PDB file of C-alpha atoms in Angstrom:
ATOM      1  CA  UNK A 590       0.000   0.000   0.000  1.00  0.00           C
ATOM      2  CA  UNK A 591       1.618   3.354  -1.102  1.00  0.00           C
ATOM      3  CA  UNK A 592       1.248   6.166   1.309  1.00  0.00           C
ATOM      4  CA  UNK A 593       1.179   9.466   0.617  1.00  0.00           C
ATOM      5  CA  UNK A 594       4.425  10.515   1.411  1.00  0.00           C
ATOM      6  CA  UNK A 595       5.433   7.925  -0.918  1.00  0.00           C
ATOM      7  CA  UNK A 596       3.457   8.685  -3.621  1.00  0.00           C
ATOM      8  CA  UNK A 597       5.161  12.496  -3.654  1.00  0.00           C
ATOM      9  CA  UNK A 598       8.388  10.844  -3.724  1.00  0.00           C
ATOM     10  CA  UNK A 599       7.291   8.784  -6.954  1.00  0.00           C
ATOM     11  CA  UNK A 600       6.216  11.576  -7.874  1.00  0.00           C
ATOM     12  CA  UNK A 601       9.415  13.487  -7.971  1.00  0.00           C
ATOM     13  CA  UNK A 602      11.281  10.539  -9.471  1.00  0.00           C
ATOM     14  CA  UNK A 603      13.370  10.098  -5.913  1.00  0.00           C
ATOM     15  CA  UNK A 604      14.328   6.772  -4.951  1.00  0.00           C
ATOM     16  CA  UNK A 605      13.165   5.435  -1.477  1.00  0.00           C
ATOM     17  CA  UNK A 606      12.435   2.198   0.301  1.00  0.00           C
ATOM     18  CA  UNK A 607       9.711   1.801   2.486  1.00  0.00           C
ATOM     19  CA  UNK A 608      10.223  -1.151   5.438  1.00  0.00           C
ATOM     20  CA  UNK A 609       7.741  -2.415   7.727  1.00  0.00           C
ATOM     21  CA  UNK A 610       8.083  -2.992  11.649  1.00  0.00           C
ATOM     22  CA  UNK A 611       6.286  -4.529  14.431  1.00  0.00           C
ATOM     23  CA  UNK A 612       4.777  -1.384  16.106  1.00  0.00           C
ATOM     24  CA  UNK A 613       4.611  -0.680  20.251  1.00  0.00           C
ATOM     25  CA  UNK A 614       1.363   1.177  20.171  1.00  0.00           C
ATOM     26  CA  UNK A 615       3.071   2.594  24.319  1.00  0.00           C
ATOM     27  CA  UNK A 616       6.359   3.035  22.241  1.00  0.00           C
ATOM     28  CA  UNK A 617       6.001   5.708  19.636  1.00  0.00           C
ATOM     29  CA  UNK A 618       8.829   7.324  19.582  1.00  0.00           C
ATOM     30  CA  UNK A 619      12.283   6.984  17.431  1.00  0.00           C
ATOM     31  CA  UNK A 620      14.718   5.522  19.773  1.00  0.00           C
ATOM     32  CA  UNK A 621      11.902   2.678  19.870  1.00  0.00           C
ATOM     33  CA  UNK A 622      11.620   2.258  15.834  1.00  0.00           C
ATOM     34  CA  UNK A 623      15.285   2.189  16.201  1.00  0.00           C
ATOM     35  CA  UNK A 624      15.539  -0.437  18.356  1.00  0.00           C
ATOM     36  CA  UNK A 625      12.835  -2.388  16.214  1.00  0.00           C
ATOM     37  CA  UNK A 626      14.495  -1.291  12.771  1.00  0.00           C
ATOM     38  CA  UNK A 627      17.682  -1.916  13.837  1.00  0.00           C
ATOM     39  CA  UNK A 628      19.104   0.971  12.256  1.00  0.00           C
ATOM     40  CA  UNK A 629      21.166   3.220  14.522  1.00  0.00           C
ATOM     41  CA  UNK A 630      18.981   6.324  15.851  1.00  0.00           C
ATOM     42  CA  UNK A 631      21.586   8.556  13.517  1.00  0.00           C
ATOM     43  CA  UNK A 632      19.394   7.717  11.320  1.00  0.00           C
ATOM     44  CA  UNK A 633      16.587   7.733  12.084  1.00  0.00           C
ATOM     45  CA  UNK A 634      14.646  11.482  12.100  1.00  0.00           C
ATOM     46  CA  UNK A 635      11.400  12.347  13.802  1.00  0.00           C
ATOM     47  CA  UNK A 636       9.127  15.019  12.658  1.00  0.00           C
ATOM     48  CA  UNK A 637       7.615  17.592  15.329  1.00  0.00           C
ATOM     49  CA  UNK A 638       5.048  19.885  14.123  1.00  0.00           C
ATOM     50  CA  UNK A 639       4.950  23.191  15.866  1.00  0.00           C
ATOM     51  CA  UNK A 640       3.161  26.452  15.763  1.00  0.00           C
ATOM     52  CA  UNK A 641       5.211  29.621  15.443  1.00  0.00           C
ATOM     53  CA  UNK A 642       3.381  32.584  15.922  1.00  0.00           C
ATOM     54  CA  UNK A 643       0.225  32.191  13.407  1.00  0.00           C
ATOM     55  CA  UNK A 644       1.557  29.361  11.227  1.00  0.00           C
ATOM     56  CA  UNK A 645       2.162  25.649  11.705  1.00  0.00           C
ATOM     57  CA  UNK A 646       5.771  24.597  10.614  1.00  0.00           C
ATOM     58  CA  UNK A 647       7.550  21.427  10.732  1.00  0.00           C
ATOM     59  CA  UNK A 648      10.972  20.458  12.182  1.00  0.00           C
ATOM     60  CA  UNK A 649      12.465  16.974  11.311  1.00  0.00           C
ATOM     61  CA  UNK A 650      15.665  15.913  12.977  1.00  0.00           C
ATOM     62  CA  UNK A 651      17.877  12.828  14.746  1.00  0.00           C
ATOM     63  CA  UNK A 652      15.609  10.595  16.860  1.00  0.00           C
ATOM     64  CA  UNK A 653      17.315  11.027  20.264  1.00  0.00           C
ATOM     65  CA  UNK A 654      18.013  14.635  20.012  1.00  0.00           C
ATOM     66  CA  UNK A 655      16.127  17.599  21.234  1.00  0.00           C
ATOM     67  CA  UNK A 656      14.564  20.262  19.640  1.00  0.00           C
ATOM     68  CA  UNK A 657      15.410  23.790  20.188  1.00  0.00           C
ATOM     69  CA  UNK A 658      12.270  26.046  20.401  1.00  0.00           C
ATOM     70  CA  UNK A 659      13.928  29.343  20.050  1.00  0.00           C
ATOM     71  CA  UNK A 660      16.451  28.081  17.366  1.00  0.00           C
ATOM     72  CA  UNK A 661      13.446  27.391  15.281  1.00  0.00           C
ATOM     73  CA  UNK A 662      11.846  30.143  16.212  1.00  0.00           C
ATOM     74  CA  UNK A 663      14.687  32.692  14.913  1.00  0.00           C
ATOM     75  CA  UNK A 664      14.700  30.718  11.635  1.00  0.00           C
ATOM     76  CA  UNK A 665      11.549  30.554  10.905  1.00  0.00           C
ATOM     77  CA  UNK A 666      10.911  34.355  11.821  1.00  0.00           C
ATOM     78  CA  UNK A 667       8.589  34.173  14.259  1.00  0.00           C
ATOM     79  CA  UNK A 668       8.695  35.340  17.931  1.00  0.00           C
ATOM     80  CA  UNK A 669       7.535  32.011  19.805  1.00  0.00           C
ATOM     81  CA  UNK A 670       7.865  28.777  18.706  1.00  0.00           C
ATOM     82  CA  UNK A 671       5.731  26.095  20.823  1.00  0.00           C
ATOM     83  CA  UNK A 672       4.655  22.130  20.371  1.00  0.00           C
ATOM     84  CA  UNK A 673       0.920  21.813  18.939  1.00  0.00           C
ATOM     85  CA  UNK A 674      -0.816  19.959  21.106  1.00  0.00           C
ATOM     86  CA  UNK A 675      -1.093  16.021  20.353  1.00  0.00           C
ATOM     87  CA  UNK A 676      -4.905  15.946  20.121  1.00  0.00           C
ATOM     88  CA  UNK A 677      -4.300  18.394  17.293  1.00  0.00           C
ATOM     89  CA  UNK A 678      -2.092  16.041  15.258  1.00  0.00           C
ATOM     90  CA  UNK A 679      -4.316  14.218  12.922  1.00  0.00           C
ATOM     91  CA  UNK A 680      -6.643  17.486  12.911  1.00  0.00           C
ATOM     92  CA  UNK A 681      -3.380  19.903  11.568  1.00  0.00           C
ATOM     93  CA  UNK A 682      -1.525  17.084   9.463  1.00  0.00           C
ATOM     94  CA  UNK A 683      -3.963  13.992   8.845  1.00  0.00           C
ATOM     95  CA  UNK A 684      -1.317  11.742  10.158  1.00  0.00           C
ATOM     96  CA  UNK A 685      -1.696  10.314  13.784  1.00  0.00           C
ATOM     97  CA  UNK A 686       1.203  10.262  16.621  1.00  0.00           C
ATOM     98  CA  UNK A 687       3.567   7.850  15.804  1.00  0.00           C
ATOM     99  CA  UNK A 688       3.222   7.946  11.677  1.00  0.00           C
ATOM    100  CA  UNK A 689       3.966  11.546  10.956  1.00  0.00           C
ATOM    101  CA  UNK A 690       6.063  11.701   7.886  1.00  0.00           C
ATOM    102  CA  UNK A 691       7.702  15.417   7.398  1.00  0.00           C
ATOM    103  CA  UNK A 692       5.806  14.880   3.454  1.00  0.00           C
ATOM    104  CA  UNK A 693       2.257  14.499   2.456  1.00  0.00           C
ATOM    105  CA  UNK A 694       0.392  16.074   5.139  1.00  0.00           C
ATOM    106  CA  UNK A 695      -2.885  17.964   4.515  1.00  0.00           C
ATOM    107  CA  UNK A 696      -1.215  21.053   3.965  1.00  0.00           C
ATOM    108  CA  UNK A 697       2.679  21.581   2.794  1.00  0.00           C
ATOM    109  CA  UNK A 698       3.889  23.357   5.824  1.00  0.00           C
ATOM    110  CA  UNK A 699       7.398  24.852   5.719  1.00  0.00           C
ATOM    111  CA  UNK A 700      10.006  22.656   6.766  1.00  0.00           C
ATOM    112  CA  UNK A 701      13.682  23.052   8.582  1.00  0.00           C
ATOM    113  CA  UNK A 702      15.368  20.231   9.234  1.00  0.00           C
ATOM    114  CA  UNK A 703      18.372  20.060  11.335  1.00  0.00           C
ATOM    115  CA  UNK A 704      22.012  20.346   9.179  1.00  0.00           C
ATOM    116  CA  UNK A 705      23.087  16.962  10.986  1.00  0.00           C
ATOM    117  CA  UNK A 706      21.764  14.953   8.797  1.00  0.00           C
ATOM    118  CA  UNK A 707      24.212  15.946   6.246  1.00  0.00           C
ATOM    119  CA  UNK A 708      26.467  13.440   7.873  1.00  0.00           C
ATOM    120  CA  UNK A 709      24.493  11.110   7.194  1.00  0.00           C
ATOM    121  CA  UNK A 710      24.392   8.583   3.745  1.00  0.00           C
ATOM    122  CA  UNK A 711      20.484   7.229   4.283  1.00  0.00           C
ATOM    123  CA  UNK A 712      18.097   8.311   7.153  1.00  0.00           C
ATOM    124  CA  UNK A 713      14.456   7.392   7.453  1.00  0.00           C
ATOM    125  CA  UNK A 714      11.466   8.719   8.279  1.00  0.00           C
ATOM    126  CA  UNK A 715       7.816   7.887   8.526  1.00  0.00           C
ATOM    127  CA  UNK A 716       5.867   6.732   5.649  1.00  0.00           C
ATOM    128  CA  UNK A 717       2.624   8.008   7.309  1.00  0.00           C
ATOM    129  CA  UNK A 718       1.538   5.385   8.829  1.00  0.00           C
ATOM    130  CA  UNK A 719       3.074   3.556  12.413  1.00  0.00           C
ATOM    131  CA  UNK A 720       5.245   0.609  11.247  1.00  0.00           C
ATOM    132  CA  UNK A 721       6.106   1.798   8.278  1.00  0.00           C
ATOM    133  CA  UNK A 722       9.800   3.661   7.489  1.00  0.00           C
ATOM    134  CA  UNK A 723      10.396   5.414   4.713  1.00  0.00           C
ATOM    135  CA  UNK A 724      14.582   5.123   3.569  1.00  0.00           C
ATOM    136  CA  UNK A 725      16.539   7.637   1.410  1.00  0.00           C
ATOM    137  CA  UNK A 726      19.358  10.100   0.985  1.00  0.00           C
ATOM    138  CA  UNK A 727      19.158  13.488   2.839  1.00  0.00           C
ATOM    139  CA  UNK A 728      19.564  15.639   0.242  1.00  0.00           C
ATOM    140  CA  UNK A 729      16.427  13.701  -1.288  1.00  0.00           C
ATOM    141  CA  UNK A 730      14.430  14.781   1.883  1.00  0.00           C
ATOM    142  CA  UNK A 731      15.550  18.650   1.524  1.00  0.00           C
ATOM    143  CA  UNK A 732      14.471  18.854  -2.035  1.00  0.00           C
ATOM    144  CA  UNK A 733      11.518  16.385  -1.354  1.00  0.00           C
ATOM    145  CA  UNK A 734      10.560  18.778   1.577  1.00  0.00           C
ATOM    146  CA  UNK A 735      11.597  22.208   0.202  1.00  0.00           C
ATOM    147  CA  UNK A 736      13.067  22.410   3.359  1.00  0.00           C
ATOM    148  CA  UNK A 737      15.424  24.937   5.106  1.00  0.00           C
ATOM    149  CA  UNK A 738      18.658  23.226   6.496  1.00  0.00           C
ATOM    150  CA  UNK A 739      19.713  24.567   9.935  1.00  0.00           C
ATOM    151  CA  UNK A 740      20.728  24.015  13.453  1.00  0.00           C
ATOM    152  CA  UNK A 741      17.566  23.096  15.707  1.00  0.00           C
ATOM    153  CA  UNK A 742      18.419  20.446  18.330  1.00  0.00           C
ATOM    154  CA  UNK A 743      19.454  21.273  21.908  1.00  0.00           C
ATOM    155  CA  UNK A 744      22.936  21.503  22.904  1.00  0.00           C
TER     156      UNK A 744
END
């Protein structure tokens, strides 16, 4: 079953591989789709969708770092950068906790993802759905993404 986020990828003629793992429905988080991919949480990015001043934006960086509110704040312009609430998830993105990819959400919201993954030759993200891991090059997910490459995580 193609996803969404896949189906922009086809679209754009990138190459990708999508694998499938068993999903912890009280583990949702990165270092746990690490530990199940058995890919090295490096690689692995999580997507965080936050609401800076008026406008929803996305940040998408290394599983088991932490994202820097103000950071992303500066860089995206805005004078407060906060979390949206997880109720709000599927309402803002159409994705649920757990299977939000940085592409094919409701809306194309603008994207920054953190310059680390630079160092990296294949990271994944979701496919859009839990248990499902979308793998390809990083530059792939900046063009992919249109997104803005800069420092976000916590120190």
């Amino acid at each position: 079953m193609k996803t969404n986020a896949a189906r922009i990828l086809d679209g754009l003629k990138i190459l990708y591989e999508i694998k499938e793992y068993e999903v912890d429905k009280d583990y949702l988080d990165a270092v746990h789709t690490a530990s199940k991919t058995g890919i090295s949480i490096e690689k692995v990015y999580k997507t965080i969708v936050c609401k800076a001043d008026n406008e929803y934006i996305v940040a998408c960086l290394q599983g088991d770092l932490s994202l820097n509110l103000k950071a992303l704040a500066k860089i995206a312009g805005a004078k407060r950068c906060e979390l949206i609430n997880l109720k709000d998830i599927t309402k803002i993105t159409g994705y649920v906790r757990g299977g939000c990819s940085p592409l094919g959400m409701k809306k194309h919201f603008r994207t920054f993802i953190d310059e680390k993954i630079l160092s990296q030759e294949q990271i994944c993200v979701s496919a859009g759905i839990r248990g499902k891991q979308i793998y390809l090059k990083p530059n792939d997910l900046i063009k992919a993404t249109n997104a803005t490459l800069c420092d976000i995580t916590q120190d």
